[in-house]
Amino acid sequence: MAEITIPAHLLPNDGRFGCGPSKVRGEQLDFLASIQPRVLGTSHRQAPVKDLVGSVRAGLAELFRAPEGYEILLANGGATSFWDSAVHSLIETRSQHLAFGEFGAKFGTAASRAPWLEAPDIREAPAGSRSEAEAVAGVDVYAYPHNETSTGVMAEVRRVHGDPGALTVVDATSGAGGLDFDASEIDAYYFSPQKNFASDGGLWFALVSPAAIERIERIAASDRYIPDTLSLAGAVTNSRLNQTLNTPALATIALMDEQVRWINGQGGLSWAAARTAESAAVLYDWAERSTVATPFVENPAHRSNVVVTIDFDESIDASAISKALRANGVVDTEPYRKLGRNQLRIATFTAIDPDDVRTLTGCIDYVLERL
Ligand SMILES: *Cc1c(COP(=O)(O)O)cnc(C)c1O
């Protein structure tokens, strides 16, 4: 295949469209530089770092309009590690999981492997569609992703009204900071910082309700063995002191802090949700108009505003498009690797400029005409 060179004036200002790690804004790096030499290379038990952690926690509580008694927790390990923490520290007996993609399914698998829990109720749906939660007696945690990053399907954040005390636990890794929701509908809304928060991986953050904290403390007081690194009770104690059990990545926290401040300053979650909706609509409209592309997610109500998946006809090799884009500095438009579809997957996270998304459709057209 001949190399395709996209003329410079047709390229986006920033060519990062990956779903995580995702575009980091220059202003975040400027902020990181501005706090030096007080933060990087200094103790995470002292005020400069603890104040930064406190700022992120306060900023997230503001962003999520945290109801009375809700708290922001953080710990090392990312969302994947939060699943193991929840298996140890949050699920009492039995959980229900919506598995309409890789990430929702992985939490269900983690719960199914824990010998101290009953087999979870896992509700699968084929990739590109969505399963729905249903109240079931004996289930004490209802778990689903706000946004399924592997397929580009989003869900509404709604409390499941099951047994008294049952908790609604939402994987918000790719939704948080880019989609709006009502915090009173959740007991735990957890995420990693490398998606809409445009930071780096390795930590998890969570907005938790008083009911979740009560559950965490009750399980911690039982005779169940919980490793320190997975203990949510430990995360509650440490987070209240603006610290983590062991050393966190300080730059990640600083980048996160600046992104939260930026979103709050622009108008908060409703502003962010409008911006991601605008970007996503550009791509879905483009795909609807295209003779060779279609939105992968059939039901428009399920189509994600933060991760857009577009299928291509057999006549087009989508991987050739993403390869040509990559050669021109427009990166990470490949589909989720395990989905194995003839597809482009494009993040429309809050940091990504809707004008760059418009420009991207022009780049795809340019490549399509020359494949
Ligand atoms: C990226 C992602 C994860 C995994 O995050 P890690 O930080 O790699 O653990 C989990 N859930 C969803 C919905 C994601 O998008």
Short mmCIF file of C-alpha atoms and ligand atoms in Angstrom, two decimals:
data_model
loop_
_atom_site.label_atom_id
_atom_site.label_comp_id
_atom_site.label_asym_id
_atom_site.label_seq_id
_atom_site.Cartn_x
_atom_site.Cartn_y
_atom_site.Cartn_z
CA MET A 1 0.00 0.00 0.00
CA ALA A 2 1.34 3.43 -0.95
CA GLU A 3 1.82 5.76 1.97
CA ILE A 4 -0.86 8.36 2.42
CA THR A 5 0.28 11.79 3.53
CA ILE A 6 -2.50 13.92 4.94
CA PRO A 7 -1.77 17.62 4.23
CA ALA A 8 -0.83 19.47 7.42
CA HIS A 9 -3.75 21.90 7.17
CA LEU A 10 -6.20 18.99 7.30
CA LEU A 11 -4.74 17.52 10.51
CA PRO A 12 -6.21 18.09 13.97
CA ASN A 13 -4.30 20.32 16.41
CA ASP A 14 -3.96 17.29 18.66
CA GLY A 15 -4.00 13.81 17.16
CA ARG A 16 -4.64 11.78 20.31
CA PHE A 17 -7.98 9.96 20.15
CA GLY A 18 -7.20 6.94 22.32
CA CYS A 19 -9.41 5.60 25.11
CA GLY A 20 -6.71 5.57 27.76
CA PRO A 21 -4.10 6.63 28.32
CA SER A 22 -5.73 9.51 26.53
CA LYS A 23 -4.96 13.08 25.53
CA VAL A 24 -3.27 15.07 28.29
CA ARG A 25 -3.69 18.84 27.88
CA GLY A 26 -0.61 21.04 27.79
CA GLU A 27 -2.05 23.17 30.61
CA GLN A 28 -1.86 20.14 32.89
CA LEU A 29 1.85 19.78 32.20
CA ASP A 30 2.31 23.53 32.77
CA PHE A 31 0.62 23.11 36.14
CA LEU A 32 2.89 20.18 36.97
CA ALA A 33 5.93 22.32 36.17
CA SER A 34 4.54 25.24 38.19
CA ILE A 35 4.40 23.28 41.43
CA GLN A 36 8.04 22.26 41.20
CA PRO A 37 10.27 21.76 43.17
CA ARG A 38 7.71 21.58 45.98
CA VAL A 39 5.92 18.35 44.97
CA LEU A 40 7.70 15.82 42.74
CA GLY A 41 10.54 14.26 44.66
CA THR A 42 9.10 15.12 48.06
CA SER A 43 7.41 13.06 50.79
CA HIS A 44 3.82 12.03 50.21
CA ARG A 45 3.24 12.27 53.98
CA GLN A 46 3.90 16.03 54.03
CA ALA A 47 1.65 19.02 53.39
CA PRO A 48 2.52 19.85 49.76
CA VAL A 49 1.42 16.42 48.50
CA LYS A 50 -1.40 15.96 51.01
CA ASP A 51 -2.79 19.39 50.05
CA LEU A 52 -2.75 18.33 46.41
CA VAL A 53 -4.65 15.13 47.26
CA GLY A 54 -7.08 17.22 49.31
CA SER A 55 -7.58 19.55 46.37
CA VAL A 56 -8.42 16.64 44.03
CA ARG A 57 -10.85 15.20 46.60
CA ALA A 58 -12.59 18.55 47.11
CA GLY A 59 -12.65 19.21 43.37
CA LEU A 60 -14.22 15.83 42.62
CA ALA A 61 -16.83 16.28 45.35
CA GLU A 62 -17.75 19.63 43.76
CA LEU A 63 -17.76 18.18 40.24
CA PHE A 64 -20.05 15.30 41.24
CA ARG A 65 -22.27 17.52 43.40
CA ALA A 66 -21.63 15.01 46.19
CA PRO A 67 -24.66 14.68 48.48
CA GLU A 68 -24.29 15.09 52.25
CA GLY A 69 -22.10 12.34 53.75
CA TYR A 70 -20.66 11.13 50.44
CA GLU A 71 -16.86 10.96 50.34
CA ILE A 72 -14.08 10.77 47.76
CA LEU A 73 -11.70 7.84 48.23
CA LEU A 74 -8.50 7.04 46.40
CA ALA A 75 -5.93 4.25 46.45
CA ASN A 76 -3.30 2.66 44.31
CA GLY A 77 -4.13 0.09 41.68
CA GLY A 78 -6.59 1.55 39.15
CA ALA A 79 -10.13 0.38 38.41
CA THR A 80 -8.98 -3.21 37.87
CA SER A 81 -7.68 -3.27 41.40
CA PHE A 82 -10.92 -1.72 42.67
CA TRP A 83 -12.74 -4.85 41.44
CA ASP A 84 -10.57 -6.99 43.70
CA SER A 85 -11.09 -4.52 46.55
CA ALA A 86 -14.85 -4.68 46.04
CA VAL A 87 -14.75 -8.49 46.03
CA HIS A 88 -12.94 -8.38 49.38
CA SER A 89 -14.44 -5.29 50.98
CA LEU A 90 -17.81 -4.38 49.47
CA ILE A 91 -19.72 -7.46 48.31
CA GLU A 92 -21.23 -9.17 51.32
CA THR A 93 -22.73 -12.36 49.82
CA ARG A 94 -23.79 -12.00 46.22
CA SER A 95 -23.43 -9.46 43.43
CA GLN A 96 -25.17 -8.88 40.13
CA HIS A 97 -23.08 -7.73 37.16
CA LEU A 98 -24.08 -6.34 33.81
CA ALA A 99 -21.62 -7.79 31.32
CA PHE A 100 -22.20 -6.01 28.01
CA GLY A 101 -18.50 -5.75 27.21
CA GLU A 102 -15.06 -6.63 28.50
CA PHE A 103 -14.91 -4.36 31.53
CA GLY A 104 -18.30 -5.16 33.03
CA ALA A 105 -17.54 -8.86 32.48
CA LYS A 106 -14.15 -8.66 34.20
CA PHE A 107 -15.67 -7.47 37.49
CA GLY A 108 -18.15 -10.36 37.31
CA THR A 109 -15.30 -12.81 36.75
CA ALA A 110 -13.41 -11.41 39.75
CA ALA A 111 -16.49 -11.93 41.95
CA SER A 112 -17.07 -15.45 40.59
CA ARG A 113 -13.58 -16.51 41.68
CA ALA A 114 -13.95 -15.50 45.33
CA PRO A 115 -14.68 -18.64 47.37
CA TRP A 116 -16.31 -16.61 50.18
CA LEU A 117 -19.02 -15.22 47.89
CA GLU A 118 -22.00 -16.92 46.28
CA ALA A 119 -21.81 -17.27 42.51
CA PRO A 120 -22.68 -13.85 41.05
CA ASP A 121 -25.73 -13.17 38.89
CA ILE A 122 -24.13 -12.18 35.59
CA ARG A 123 -26.36 -10.66 32.92
CA GLU A 124 -24.69 -10.74 29.56
CA ALA A 125 -25.57 -8.95 26.36
CA PRO A 126 -23.81 -9.20 22.99
CA ALA A 127 -21.18 -6.54 22.29
CA GLY A 128 -22.82 -3.37 21.00
CA SER A 129 -26.03 -3.88 22.97
CA ARG A 130 -26.80 -3.56 26.68
CA SER A 131 -28.24 -5.76 29.41
CA GLU A 132 -30.39 -4.26 32.18
CA ALA A 133 -30.18 -4.69 35.94
CA GLU A 134 -33.02 -6.41 37.74
CA ALA A 135 -33.72 -6.52 41.47
CA VAL A 136 -33.11 -10.03 42.81
CA ALA A 137 -33.54 -11.21 46.41
CA GLY A 138 -30.21 -11.96 48.06
CA VAL A 139 -28.13 -9.64 45.87
CA ASP A 140 -26.32 -6.98 47.92
CA VAL A 141 -24.26 -5.26 45.18
CA TYR A 142 -25.54 -4.27 41.72
CA ALA A 143 -22.62 -3.50 39.42
CA TYR A 144 -22.47 -2.07 35.91
CA PRO A 145 -20.31 0.27 33.86
CA HIS A 146 -21.45 3.84 33.21
CA ASN A 147 -19.68 3.51 29.90
CA GLU A 148 -18.44 0.24 28.38
CA THR A 149 -15.17 1.35 26.86
CA SER A 150 -14.65 -1.86 24.87
CA THR A 151 -17.82 -1.38 22.80
CA GLY A 152 -18.94 2.25 23.11
CA VAL A 153 -22.20 1.52 24.91
CA MET A 154 -23.31 3.81 27.72
CA ALA A 155 -25.82 3.20 30.48
CA GLU A 156 -27.97 5.51 32.54
CA VAL A 157 -26.86 5.74 36.14
CA ARG A 158 -29.85 4.46 38.10
CA ARG A 159 -30.08 2.96 41.56
CA VAL A 160 -31.33 -0.64 41.58
CA HIS A 161 -33.97 -0.91 44.28
CA GLY A 162 -33.39 -4.45 45.49
CA ASP A 163 -33.15 -5.77 49.06
CA PRO A 164 -32.89 -3.06 51.74
CA GLY A 165 -29.26 -1.96 51.95
CA ALA A 166 -28.29 -3.30 48.51
CA LEU A 167 -25.61 -1.09 46.94
CA THR A 168 -25.37 0.28 43.39
CA VAL A 169 -21.72 0.23 42.28
CA VAL A 170 -20.81 1.85 38.97
CA ASP A 171 -17.57 1.48 37.01
CA ALA A 172 -17.17 5.05 35.83
CA THR A 173 -13.65 4.71 34.50
CA SER A 174 -14.41 6.10 31.05
CA GLY A 175 -17.62 7.91 32.02
CA ALA A 176 -16.56 9.98 35.02
CA GLY A 177 -15.86 13.58 34.14
CA GLY A 178 -17.39 13.21 30.69
CA LEU A 179 -20.98 12.13 31.36
CA ASP A 180 -23.48 13.68 33.74
CA PHE A 181 -25.25 11.69 36.46
CA ASP A 182 -27.08 12.13 39.73
CA ALA A 183 -24.84 11.04 42.60
CA SER A 184 -27.81 10.11 44.80
CA GLU A 185 -28.35 7.15 42.41
CA ILE A 186 -25.06 5.46 43.33
CA ASP A 187 -23.25 4.05 46.36
CA ALA A 188 -19.88 3.76 44.67
CA TYR A 189 -18.81 5.50 41.45
CA TYR A 190 -15.21 4.48 40.81
CA PHE A 191 -12.71 5.24 38.08
CA SER A 192 -9.09 5.46 36.98
CA PRO A 193 -7.71 8.90 36.06
CA GLN A 194 -6.37 8.23 32.53
CA LYS A 195 -9.64 8.72 30.62
CA ASN A 196 -11.77 11.90 30.95
CA PHE A 197 -9.44 13.13 33.67
CA ALA A 198 -6.59 13.13 31.15
CA SER A 199 -4.09 11.99 33.74
CA ASP A 200 -2.03 8.82 34.00
CA GLY A 201 -3.01 5.35 35.17
CA GLY A 202 -2.25 3.53 38.41
CA LEU A 203 -4.68 5.04 40.91
CA TRP A 204 -8.39 4.64 41.47
CA PHE A 205 -10.78 7.26 42.80
CA ALA A 206 -14.33 6.65 44.02
CA LEU A 207 -17.30 8.67 45.16
CA VAL A 208 -18.93 6.59 47.90
CA SER A 209 -22.17 6.94 49.85
CA PRO A 210 -22.61 6.65 53.63
CA ALA A 211 -24.28 3.25 53.01
CA ALA A 212 -21.18 2.04 51.15
CA ILE A 213 -18.93 3.22 53.97
CA GLU A 214 -21.12 1.46 56.50
CA ARG A 215 -20.89 -1.76 54.45
CA ILE A 216 -17.10 -1.41 54.09
CA GLU A 217 -16.71 -0.97 57.84
CA ARG A 218 -19.03 -3.85 58.67
CA ILE A 219 -17.15 -6.29 56.41
CA ALA A 220 -13.80 -5.04 57.76
CA ALA A 221 -15.01 -5.83 61.29
CA SER A 222 -16.02 -9.39 60.29
CA ASP A 223 -13.60 -12.31 60.28
CA ARG A 224 -13.06 -12.17 56.50
CA TYR A 225 -9.38 -11.94 55.54
CA ILE A 226 -8.69 -8.75 53.56
CA PRO A 227 -5.17 -7.91 52.31
CA ASP A 228 -4.14 -4.38 53.28
CA THR A 229 -3.68 -3.31 49.65
CA LEU A 230 -7.29 -4.30 48.86
CA SER A 231 -8.92 -3.04 52.03
CA LEU A 232 -11.51 -0.35 51.34
CA ALA A 233 -11.68 0.33 55.08
CA GLY A 234 -8.00 1.21 54.82
CA ALA A 235 -8.78 3.41 51.81
CA VAL A 236 -11.45 5.24 53.84
CA THR A 237 -9.04 5.88 56.73
CA ASN A 238 -6.17 6.96 54.48
CA SER A 239 -8.27 9.05 52.10
CA ARG A 240 -9.72 11.05 54.98
CA LEU A 241 -6.09 11.97 55.77
CA ASN A 242 -5.43 12.83 52.10
CA GLN A 243 -3.01 9.95 51.72
CA THR A 244 -2.73 6.39 50.43
CA LEU A 245 -1.56 3.18 52.10
CA ASN A 246 1.64 3.13 50.04
CA THR A 247 3.38 5.63 47.80
CA PRO A 248 1.23 7.01 44.97
CA ALA A 249 2.42 8.52 41.66
CA LEU A 250 2.58 12.22 42.48
CA ALA A 251 2.56 13.49 38.90
CA THR A 252 -0.65 11.57 38.25
CA ILE A 253 -2.33 13.37 41.13
CA ALA A 254 -1.09 16.77 39.93
CA LEU A 255 -2.31 16.21 36.35
CA MET A 256 -5.65 15.04 37.75
CA ASP A 257 -5.95 18.10 39.99
CA GLU A 258 -5.55 20.49 37.08
CA GLN A 259 -8.06 18.62 34.91
CA VAL A 260 -10.70 18.61 37.68
CA ARG A 261 -10.14 22.36 38.24
CA TRP A 262 -10.45 22.99 34.49
CA ILE A 263 -13.73 21.08 34.17
CA ASN A 264 -15.20 22.76 37.26
CA GLY A 265 -14.09 26.16 35.97
CA GLN A 266 -15.71 25.60 32.58
CA GLY A 267 -19.07 24.77 34.12
CA GLY A 268 -18.72 21.34 35.66
CA LEU A 269 -20.29 18.08 34.64
CA SER A 270 -23.11 19.57 32.57
CA TRP A 271 -20.54 21.50 30.51
CA ALA A 272 -18.37 18.39 30.09
CA ALA A 273 -21.35 16.25 29.10
CA ALA A 274 -22.45 18.80 26.49
CA ARG A 275 -18.93 18.94 25.06
CA THR A 276 -18.57 15.14 24.76
CA ALA A 277 -22.08 14.90 23.29
CA GLU A 278 -21.13 17.47 20.66
CA SER A 279 -17.98 15.54 19.71
CA ALA A 280 -19.76 12.19 19.61
CA ALA A 281 -22.59 13.58 17.47
CA VAL A 282 -20.04 14.75 14.89
CA LEU A 283 -18.84 11.15 14.48
CA TYR A 284 -22.24 9.43 14.59
CA ASP A 285 -23.61 11.92 12.04
CA TRP A 286 -20.59 11.33 9.84
CA ALA A 287 -21.06 7.55 10.05
CA GLU A 288 -24.81 7.81 9.36
CA ARG A 289 -24.08 9.84 6.21
CA SER A 290 -21.26 7.57 5.06
CA THR A 291 -21.90 4.88 2.45
CA VAL A 292 -19.17 2.64 3.95
CA ALA A 293 -19.51 3.22 7.71
CA THR A 294 -22.21 2.74 10.35
CA PRO A 295 -22.32 3.29 14.11
CA PHE A 296 -21.55 -0.10 15.70
CA VAL A 297 -24.15 0.45 18.45
CA GLU A 298 -27.54 0.05 16.80
CA ASN A 299 -29.74 1.63 19.46
CA PRO A 300 -29.08 5.40 19.41
CA ALA A 301 -30.02 5.60 23.10
CA HIS A 302 -27.15 3.23 23.95
CA ARG A 303 -24.52 5.05 21.89
CA SER A 304 -21.74 6.43 24.05
CA ASN A 305 -20.84 10.10 24.08
CA VAL A 306 -17.30 9.39 25.26
CA VAL A 307 -16.25 6.34 23.20
CA VAL A 308 -17.51 6.20 19.61
CA THR A 309 -17.31 2.91 17.71
CA ILE A 310 -17.79 2.89 13.94
CA ASP A 311 -18.00 -0.26 11.82
CA PHE A 312 -16.87 -0.36 8.21
CA ASP A 313 -18.11 -2.38 5.23
CA GLU A 314 -16.20 -5.46 4.19
CA SER A 315 -14.99 -3.47 1.17
CA ILE A 316 -12.90 -1.29 3.53
CA ASP A 317 -10.10 -2.46 5.81
CA ALA A 318 -10.58 -0.33 8.92
CA SER A 319 -7.14 -1.27 10.19
CA ALA A 320 -5.65 0.32 7.06
CA ILE A 321 -7.44 3.57 8.01
CA SER A 322 -6.09 3.57 11.57
CA LYS A 323 -2.62 2.67 10.25
CA ALA A 324 -2.66 5.55 7.77
CA LEU A 325 -3.93 7.93 10.46
CA ARG A 326 -1.20 6.76 12.82
CA ALA A 327 1.47 7.35 10.19
CA ASN A 328 0.21 10.96 10.11
CA GLY A 329 0.29 11.41 13.88
CA VAL A 330 -3.43 10.74 14.46
CA VAL A 331 -3.22 7.88 16.90
CA ASP A 332 -5.12 5.19 18.77
CA THR A 333 -8.23 4.90 16.61
CA GLU A 334 -7.90 1.09 16.57
CA PRO A 335 -10.83 -0.95 17.97
CA TYR A 336 -10.65 -2.67 21.35
CA ARG A 337 -8.28 -5.50 20.66
CA LYS A 338 -10.46 -8.37 21.91
CA LEU A 339 -13.57 -7.14 20.09
CA GLY A 340 -11.95 -8.06 16.77
CA ARG A 341 -14.22 -5.97 14.54
CA ASN A 342 -13.60 -4.08 11.32
CA GLN A 343 -13.95 -0.87 13.25
CA LEU A 344 -12.54 2.44 14.43
CA ARG A 345 -12.90 3.36 18.11
CA ILE A 346 -12.50 7.04 18.89
CA ALA A 347 -12.45 8.66 22.31
CA THR A 348 -14.44 11.87 22.60
CA PHE A 349 -13.32 12.56 26.15
CA THR A 350 -13.70 15.99 27.74
CA ALA A 351 -10.11 17.01 26.97
CA ILE A 352 -10.62 16.37 23.26
CA ASP A 353 -11.63 19.45 21.29
CA PRO A 354 -14.87 18.99 19.27
CA ASP A 355 -13.17 20.91 16.43
CA ASP A 356 -10.42 18.29 16.36
CA VAL A 357 -13.11 15.61 16.06
CA ARG A 358 -14.59 17.50 13.07
CA THR A 359 -11.13 17.66 11.56
CA LEU A 360 -10.66 13.94 12.20
CA THR A 361 -13.69 13.08 10.04
CA GLY A 362 -12.02 15.03 7.23
CA CYS A 363 -8.83 13.00 7.73
CA ILE A 364 -10.80 9.74 7.57
CA ASP A 365 -12.49 10.91 4.34
CA TYR A 366 -9.09 11.86 2.92
CA VAL A 367 -7.70 8.40 3.72
CA LEU A 368 -10.82 6.60 2.42
CA GLU A 369 -10.50 8.33 -0.95
CA ARG A 370 -6.93 7.09 -1.26
CA LEU A 371 -7.01 3.54 0.13
C1 LIG B 1 -10.01 1.49 31.28
C2 LIG B 1 -11.11 0.86 32.02
C3 LIG B 1 -10.88 -0.01 33.11
C4 LIG B 1 -9.50 -0.43 33.52
O1 LIG B 1 -8.79 0.63 34.07
P1 LIG B 1 -7.31 0.35 34.64
O2 LIG B 1 -6.88 1.69 35.14
O3 LIG B 1 -6.49 -0.16 33.50
O4 LIG B 1 -7.46 -0.66 35.72
C5 LIG B 1 -11.96 -0.51 33.78
N1 LIG B 1 -13.22 -0.20 33.43
C6 LIG B 1 -13.48 0.63 32.39
C7 LIG B 1 -14.90 0.94 32.06
C8 LIG B 1 -12.44 1.17 31.66
O5 LIG B 1 -12.69 1.99 30.63
#
